[in-house]
Coordinates of C-alpha atoms and ligand atoms in Angstrom, one line a residue:
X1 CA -0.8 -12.4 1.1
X2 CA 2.3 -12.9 -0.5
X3 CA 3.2 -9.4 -0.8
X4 CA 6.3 -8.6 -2.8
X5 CA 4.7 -10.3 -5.3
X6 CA 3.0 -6.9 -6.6
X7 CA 3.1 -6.6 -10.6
X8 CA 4.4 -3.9 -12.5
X9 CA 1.1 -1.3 -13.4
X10 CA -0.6 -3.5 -16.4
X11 CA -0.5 -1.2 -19.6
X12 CA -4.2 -1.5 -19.1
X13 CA -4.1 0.6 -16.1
X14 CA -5.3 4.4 -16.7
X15 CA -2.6 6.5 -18.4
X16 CA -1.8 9.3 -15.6
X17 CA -3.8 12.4 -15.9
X18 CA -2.1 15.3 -17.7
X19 CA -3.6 18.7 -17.0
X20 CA -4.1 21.1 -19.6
X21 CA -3.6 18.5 -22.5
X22 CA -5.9 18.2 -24.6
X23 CA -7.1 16.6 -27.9
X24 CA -7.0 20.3 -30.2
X25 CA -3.6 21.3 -29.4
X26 CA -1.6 17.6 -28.5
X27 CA 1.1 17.1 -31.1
X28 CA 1.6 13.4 -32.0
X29 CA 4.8 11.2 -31.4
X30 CA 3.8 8.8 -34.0
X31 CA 2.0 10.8 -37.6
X32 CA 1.4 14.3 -38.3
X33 CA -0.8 16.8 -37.1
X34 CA -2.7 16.7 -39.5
X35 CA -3.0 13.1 -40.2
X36 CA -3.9 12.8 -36.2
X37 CA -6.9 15.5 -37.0
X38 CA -8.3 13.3 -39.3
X39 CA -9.1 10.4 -36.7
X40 CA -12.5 10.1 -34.9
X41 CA -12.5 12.0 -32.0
X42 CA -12.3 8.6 -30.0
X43 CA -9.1 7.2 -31.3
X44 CA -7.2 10.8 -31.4
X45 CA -8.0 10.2 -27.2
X46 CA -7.1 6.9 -26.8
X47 CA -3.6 7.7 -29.0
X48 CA -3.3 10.5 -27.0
X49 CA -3.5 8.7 -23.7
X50 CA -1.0 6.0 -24.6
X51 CA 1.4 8.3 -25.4
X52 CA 1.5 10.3 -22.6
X53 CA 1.2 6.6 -20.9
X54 CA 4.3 5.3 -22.4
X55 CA 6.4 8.4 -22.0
X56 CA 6.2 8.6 -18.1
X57 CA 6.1 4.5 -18.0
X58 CA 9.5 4.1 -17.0
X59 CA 8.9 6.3 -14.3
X60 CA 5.9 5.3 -13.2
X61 CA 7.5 1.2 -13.3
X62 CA 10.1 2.4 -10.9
X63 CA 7.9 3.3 -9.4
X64 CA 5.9 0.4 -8.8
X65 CA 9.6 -1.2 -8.2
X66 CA 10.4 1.0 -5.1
X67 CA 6.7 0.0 -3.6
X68 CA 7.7 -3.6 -4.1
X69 CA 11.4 -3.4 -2.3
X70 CA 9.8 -1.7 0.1
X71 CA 6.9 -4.9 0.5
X72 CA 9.9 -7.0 0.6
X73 CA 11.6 -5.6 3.2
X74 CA 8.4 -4.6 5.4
X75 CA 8.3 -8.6 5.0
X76 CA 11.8 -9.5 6.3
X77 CA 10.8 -7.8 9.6
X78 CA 7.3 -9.3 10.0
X79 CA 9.6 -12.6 9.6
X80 CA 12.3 -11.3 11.8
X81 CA 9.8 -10.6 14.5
X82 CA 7.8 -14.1 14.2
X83 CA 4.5 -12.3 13.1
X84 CA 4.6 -14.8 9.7
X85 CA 6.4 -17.6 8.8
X86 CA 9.4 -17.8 6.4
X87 CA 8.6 -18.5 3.1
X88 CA 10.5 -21.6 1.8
X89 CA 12.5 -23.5 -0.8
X90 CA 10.5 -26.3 -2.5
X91 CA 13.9 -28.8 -0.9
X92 CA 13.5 -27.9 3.1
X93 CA 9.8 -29.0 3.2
X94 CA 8.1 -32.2 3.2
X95 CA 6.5 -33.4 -0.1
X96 CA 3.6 -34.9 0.6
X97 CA 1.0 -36.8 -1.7
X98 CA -1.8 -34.5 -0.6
X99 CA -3.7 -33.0 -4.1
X100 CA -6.3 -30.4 -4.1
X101 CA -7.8 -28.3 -6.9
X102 CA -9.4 -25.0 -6.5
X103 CA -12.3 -25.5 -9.7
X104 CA -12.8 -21.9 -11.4
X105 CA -15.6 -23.0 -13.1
X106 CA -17.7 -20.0 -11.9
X107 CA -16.3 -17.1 -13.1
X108 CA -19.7 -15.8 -14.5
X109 CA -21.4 -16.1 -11.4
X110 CA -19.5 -13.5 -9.3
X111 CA -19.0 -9.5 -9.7
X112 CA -15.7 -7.5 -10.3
X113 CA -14.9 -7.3 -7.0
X114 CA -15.8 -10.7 -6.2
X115 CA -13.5 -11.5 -9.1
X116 CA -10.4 -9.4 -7.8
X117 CA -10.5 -11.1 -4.5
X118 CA -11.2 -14.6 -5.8
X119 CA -7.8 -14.0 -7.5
X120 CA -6.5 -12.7 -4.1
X121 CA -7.2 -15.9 -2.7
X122 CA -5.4 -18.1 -5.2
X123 CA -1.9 -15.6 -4.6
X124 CA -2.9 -16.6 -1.1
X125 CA -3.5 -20.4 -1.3
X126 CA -0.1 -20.4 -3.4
X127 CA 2.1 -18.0 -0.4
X128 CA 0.6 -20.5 2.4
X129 CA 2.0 -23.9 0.2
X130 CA 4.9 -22.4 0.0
X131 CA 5.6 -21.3 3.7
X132 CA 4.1 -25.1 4.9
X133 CA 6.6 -27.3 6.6
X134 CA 4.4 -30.0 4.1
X135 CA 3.4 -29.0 0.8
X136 CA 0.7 -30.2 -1.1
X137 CA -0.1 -30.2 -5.2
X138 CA -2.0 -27.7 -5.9
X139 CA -4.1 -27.3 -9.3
X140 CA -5.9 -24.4 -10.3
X141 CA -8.5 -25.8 -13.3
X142 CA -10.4 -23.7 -15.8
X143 CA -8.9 -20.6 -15.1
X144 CA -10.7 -18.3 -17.6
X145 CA -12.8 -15.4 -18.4
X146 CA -12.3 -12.4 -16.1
X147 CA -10.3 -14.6 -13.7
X148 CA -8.0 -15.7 -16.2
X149 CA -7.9 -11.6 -17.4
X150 CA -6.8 -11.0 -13.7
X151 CA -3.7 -13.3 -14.1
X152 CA -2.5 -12.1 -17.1
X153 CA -2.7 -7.9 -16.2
X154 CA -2.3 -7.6 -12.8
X155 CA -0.9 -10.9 -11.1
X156 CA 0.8 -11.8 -14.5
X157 CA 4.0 -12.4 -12.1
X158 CA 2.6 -15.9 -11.6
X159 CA 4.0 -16.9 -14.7
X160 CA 7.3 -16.9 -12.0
X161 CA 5.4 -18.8 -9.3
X162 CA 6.9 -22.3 -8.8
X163 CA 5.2 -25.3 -10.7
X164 CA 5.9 -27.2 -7.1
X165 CA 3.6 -24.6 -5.6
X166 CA 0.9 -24.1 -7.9
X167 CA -0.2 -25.7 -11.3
X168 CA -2.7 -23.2 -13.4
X169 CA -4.9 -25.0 -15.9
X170 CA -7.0 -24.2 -18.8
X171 CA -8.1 -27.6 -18.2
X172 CA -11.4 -28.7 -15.9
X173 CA -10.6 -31.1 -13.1
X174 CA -12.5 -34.3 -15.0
X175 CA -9.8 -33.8 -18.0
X176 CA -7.1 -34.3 -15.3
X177 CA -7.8 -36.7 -12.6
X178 CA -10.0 -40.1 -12.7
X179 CA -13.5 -39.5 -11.5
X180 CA -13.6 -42.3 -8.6
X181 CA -10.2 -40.3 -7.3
X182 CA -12.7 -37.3 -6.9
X183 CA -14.3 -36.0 -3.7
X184 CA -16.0 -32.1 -4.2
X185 CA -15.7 -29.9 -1.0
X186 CA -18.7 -28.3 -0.3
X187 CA -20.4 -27.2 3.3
X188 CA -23.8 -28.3 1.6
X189 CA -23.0 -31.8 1.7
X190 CA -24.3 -34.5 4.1
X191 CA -21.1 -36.4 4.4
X192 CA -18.7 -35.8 6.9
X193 CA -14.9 -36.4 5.7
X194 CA -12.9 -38.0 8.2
X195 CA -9.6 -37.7 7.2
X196 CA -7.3 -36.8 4.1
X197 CA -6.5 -39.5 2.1
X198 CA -3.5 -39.4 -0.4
X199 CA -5.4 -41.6 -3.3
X200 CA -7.8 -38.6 -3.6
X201 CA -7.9 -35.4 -4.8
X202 CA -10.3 -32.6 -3.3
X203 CA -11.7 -30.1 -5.1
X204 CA -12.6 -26.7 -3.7
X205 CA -15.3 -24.4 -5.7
X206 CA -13.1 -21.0 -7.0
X207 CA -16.1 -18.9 -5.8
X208 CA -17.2 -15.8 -3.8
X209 CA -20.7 -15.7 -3.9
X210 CA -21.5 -14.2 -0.5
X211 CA -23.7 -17.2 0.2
X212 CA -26.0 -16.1 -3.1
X213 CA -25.4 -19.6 -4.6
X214 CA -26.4 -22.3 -1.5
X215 CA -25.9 -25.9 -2.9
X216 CA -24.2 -24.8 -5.9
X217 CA -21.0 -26.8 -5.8
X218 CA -23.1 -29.9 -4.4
X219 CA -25.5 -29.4 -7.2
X220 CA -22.3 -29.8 -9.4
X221 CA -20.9 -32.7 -7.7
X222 CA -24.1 -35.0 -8.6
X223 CA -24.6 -33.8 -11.8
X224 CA -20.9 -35.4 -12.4
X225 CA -21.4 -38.2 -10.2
X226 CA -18.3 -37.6 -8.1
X227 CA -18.0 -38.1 -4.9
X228 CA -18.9 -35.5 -1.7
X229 CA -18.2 -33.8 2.0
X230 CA -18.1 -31.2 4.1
X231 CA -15.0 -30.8 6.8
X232 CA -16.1 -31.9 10.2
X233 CA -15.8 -28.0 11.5
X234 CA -19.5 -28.2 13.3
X235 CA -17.8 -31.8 15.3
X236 CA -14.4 -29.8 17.2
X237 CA -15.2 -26.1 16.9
X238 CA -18.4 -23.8 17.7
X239 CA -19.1 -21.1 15.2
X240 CA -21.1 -17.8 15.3
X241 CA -21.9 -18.1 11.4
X242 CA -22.6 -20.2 9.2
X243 CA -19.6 -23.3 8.6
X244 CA -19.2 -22.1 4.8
X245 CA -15.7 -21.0 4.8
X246 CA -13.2 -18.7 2.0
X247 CA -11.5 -20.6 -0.7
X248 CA -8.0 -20.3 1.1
X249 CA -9.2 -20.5 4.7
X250 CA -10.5 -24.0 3.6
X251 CA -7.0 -24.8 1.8
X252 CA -5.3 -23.7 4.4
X253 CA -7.1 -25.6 7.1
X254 CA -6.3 -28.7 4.4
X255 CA -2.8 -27.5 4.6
X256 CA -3.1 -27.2 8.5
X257 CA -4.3 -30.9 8.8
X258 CA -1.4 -32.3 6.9
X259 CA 1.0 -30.9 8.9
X260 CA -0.7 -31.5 12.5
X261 CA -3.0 -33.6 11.8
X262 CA -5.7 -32.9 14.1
X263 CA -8.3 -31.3 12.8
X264 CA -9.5 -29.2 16.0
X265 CA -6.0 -27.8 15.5
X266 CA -6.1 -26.9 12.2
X267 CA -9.7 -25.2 12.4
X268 CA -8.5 -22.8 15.9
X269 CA -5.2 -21.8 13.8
X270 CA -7.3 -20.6 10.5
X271 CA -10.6 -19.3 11.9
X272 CA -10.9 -15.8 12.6
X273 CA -11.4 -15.4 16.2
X274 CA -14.3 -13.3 15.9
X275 CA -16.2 -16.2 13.6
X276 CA -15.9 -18.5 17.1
X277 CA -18.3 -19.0 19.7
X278 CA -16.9 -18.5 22.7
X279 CA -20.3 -19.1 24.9
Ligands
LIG301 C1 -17.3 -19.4 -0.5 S1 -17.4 -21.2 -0.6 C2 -18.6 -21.3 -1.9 C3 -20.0 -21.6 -1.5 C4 -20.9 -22.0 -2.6 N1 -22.2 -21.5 -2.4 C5 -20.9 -23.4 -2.9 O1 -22.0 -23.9 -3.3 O2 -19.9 -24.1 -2.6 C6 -16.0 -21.6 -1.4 C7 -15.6 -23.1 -1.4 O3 -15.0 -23.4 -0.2 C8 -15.3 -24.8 0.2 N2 -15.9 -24.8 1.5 C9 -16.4 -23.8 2.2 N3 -16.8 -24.2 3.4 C10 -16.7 -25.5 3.4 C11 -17.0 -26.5 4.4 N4 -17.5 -26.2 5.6 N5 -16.7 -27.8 4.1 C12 -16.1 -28.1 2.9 N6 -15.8 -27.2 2.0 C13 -16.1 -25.9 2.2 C14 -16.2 -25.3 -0.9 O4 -15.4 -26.1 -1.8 C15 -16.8 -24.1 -1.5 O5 -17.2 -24.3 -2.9

């Protein structure tokens, strides 16, 4: 993941615990005593909390700064030593006429946690187009509900993140692109896609389900009569699990196969060793 690119504690991240203040004896910053007192017990809390919030903020956002220089330079050596490639400047790669989409249509579908790491693989499927040799476009549609919470608290640094990179949308896909330019990427699909072809765009489903939802973004893809496929993983590589890969392990196999392209190549340099069968 794209590290340094850690945001500043949201103000909607818990105030820092101050012991022995409480309620009865706090003096406000902001009214009287005695015009505090007269506030449901509820409110006189949350007031309470934000003050003592912002008066250690600055502290607590250098914090947050120190962590982040730190990230950054913990990141120079894992790119001095070869662990991770360089990220790059939108002019030293290749601009290819590759577009994806990751759809977010399923935001109600998935828990908190499936949420957070949903997000976590967007940052992730933006940090790998930007250290590819070929970049690709890449459109994030629908963003919204809890997902769309996510990236304006805690990743709202992506307002920064370059518009040759990424794309975020309020939009859905069929606003944006012509149907018969469609092809939905789903593991549930009978057809095999061959190749990547630059006339098309391919839509990834913005999901972690944890395999609760089988034949969900299938479903989807007839209901809107666009077109279908799964990657031909099953055809070059054996698996111990089941082919239904993450959101960015499939972009970046994507990514992969633009660059190579060979797609034996591109599976063996995104799957986890461990998901391989090696009998
Ligand atoms: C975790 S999977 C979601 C599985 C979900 N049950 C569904 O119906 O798609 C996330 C997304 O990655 C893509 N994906 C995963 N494995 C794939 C494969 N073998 N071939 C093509 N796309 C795949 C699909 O777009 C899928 O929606």
């Amino acid at each position: 993941m794209d590290d340094t690119t850690t945001a500043l504690l949201p103000p909607s991240s818990p105030p820092p615990r101050a012991p022995g203040v409480s309620v009865d004896s706090y003096e406000p910053k902001g009214m009287s005593r005695e015009a505090f007192q007269l506030l449901p017990r509820k409110q006189q809390k949350r007031l309470m909390k934000q003050e003592l919030w912002d008066a250690r903020a600055d502290e607590f956002k250098e914090k947050q700064r120190q962590k982040n220089r730190d990230n950054r330079r913990r990141r120079k050596q894992r790119v001095r030593e070869g662990e991770i490639a360089p990220r790059r400047k939108a002019e030293e790669q290749v601009r290819t006429g590759h577009r994806f989409v990751i759809d977010m249509d399923f935001d109600e579908k998935m828990s908190e946690t499936e949420v957070k790491s949903m997000c976590s693989q967007v940052q992730r499927c933006y940090a790998a187009n930007r250290q590819a040799s070929h970049r690709v476009d890449l459109h994030v549609t629908q963003l919204h509900g809890r997902c769309r919470q996510r990236f304006d608290s805690a990743l709202a640094q992506h307002s920064g993140w370059s518009r040759e990179h990424i794309v975020i949308e309020d939009k859905e896909y069929p606003e944006l692109f012509p149907s018969e330019s469609l092809v939905y990427l789903t593991a549930d699909s009978p057809n095999v896609i061959e190749t990547l072809d630059e006339t098309k765009v391919y839509v990834i489903g913005g999901i972690v389900d944890k395999n609760r939802y089988p034949g969900l973004t299938l479903e989807k893809a007839e209901r809107q009569g666009i077109a279908h496929g799964q990657l031909p993983i099953g055809r070059y590589v054996q698996m111990s699990t089941r082919k239904v890969m993450t959101v960015n392990q499939i972009f970046e196999m994507l990514l992969r196969f633009v660059e190579v392209p060979d797609w034996k190549q591109a599976f063996l340099d995104v799957i986890p060793a461990r998901k391989l069968d090696n009998e």
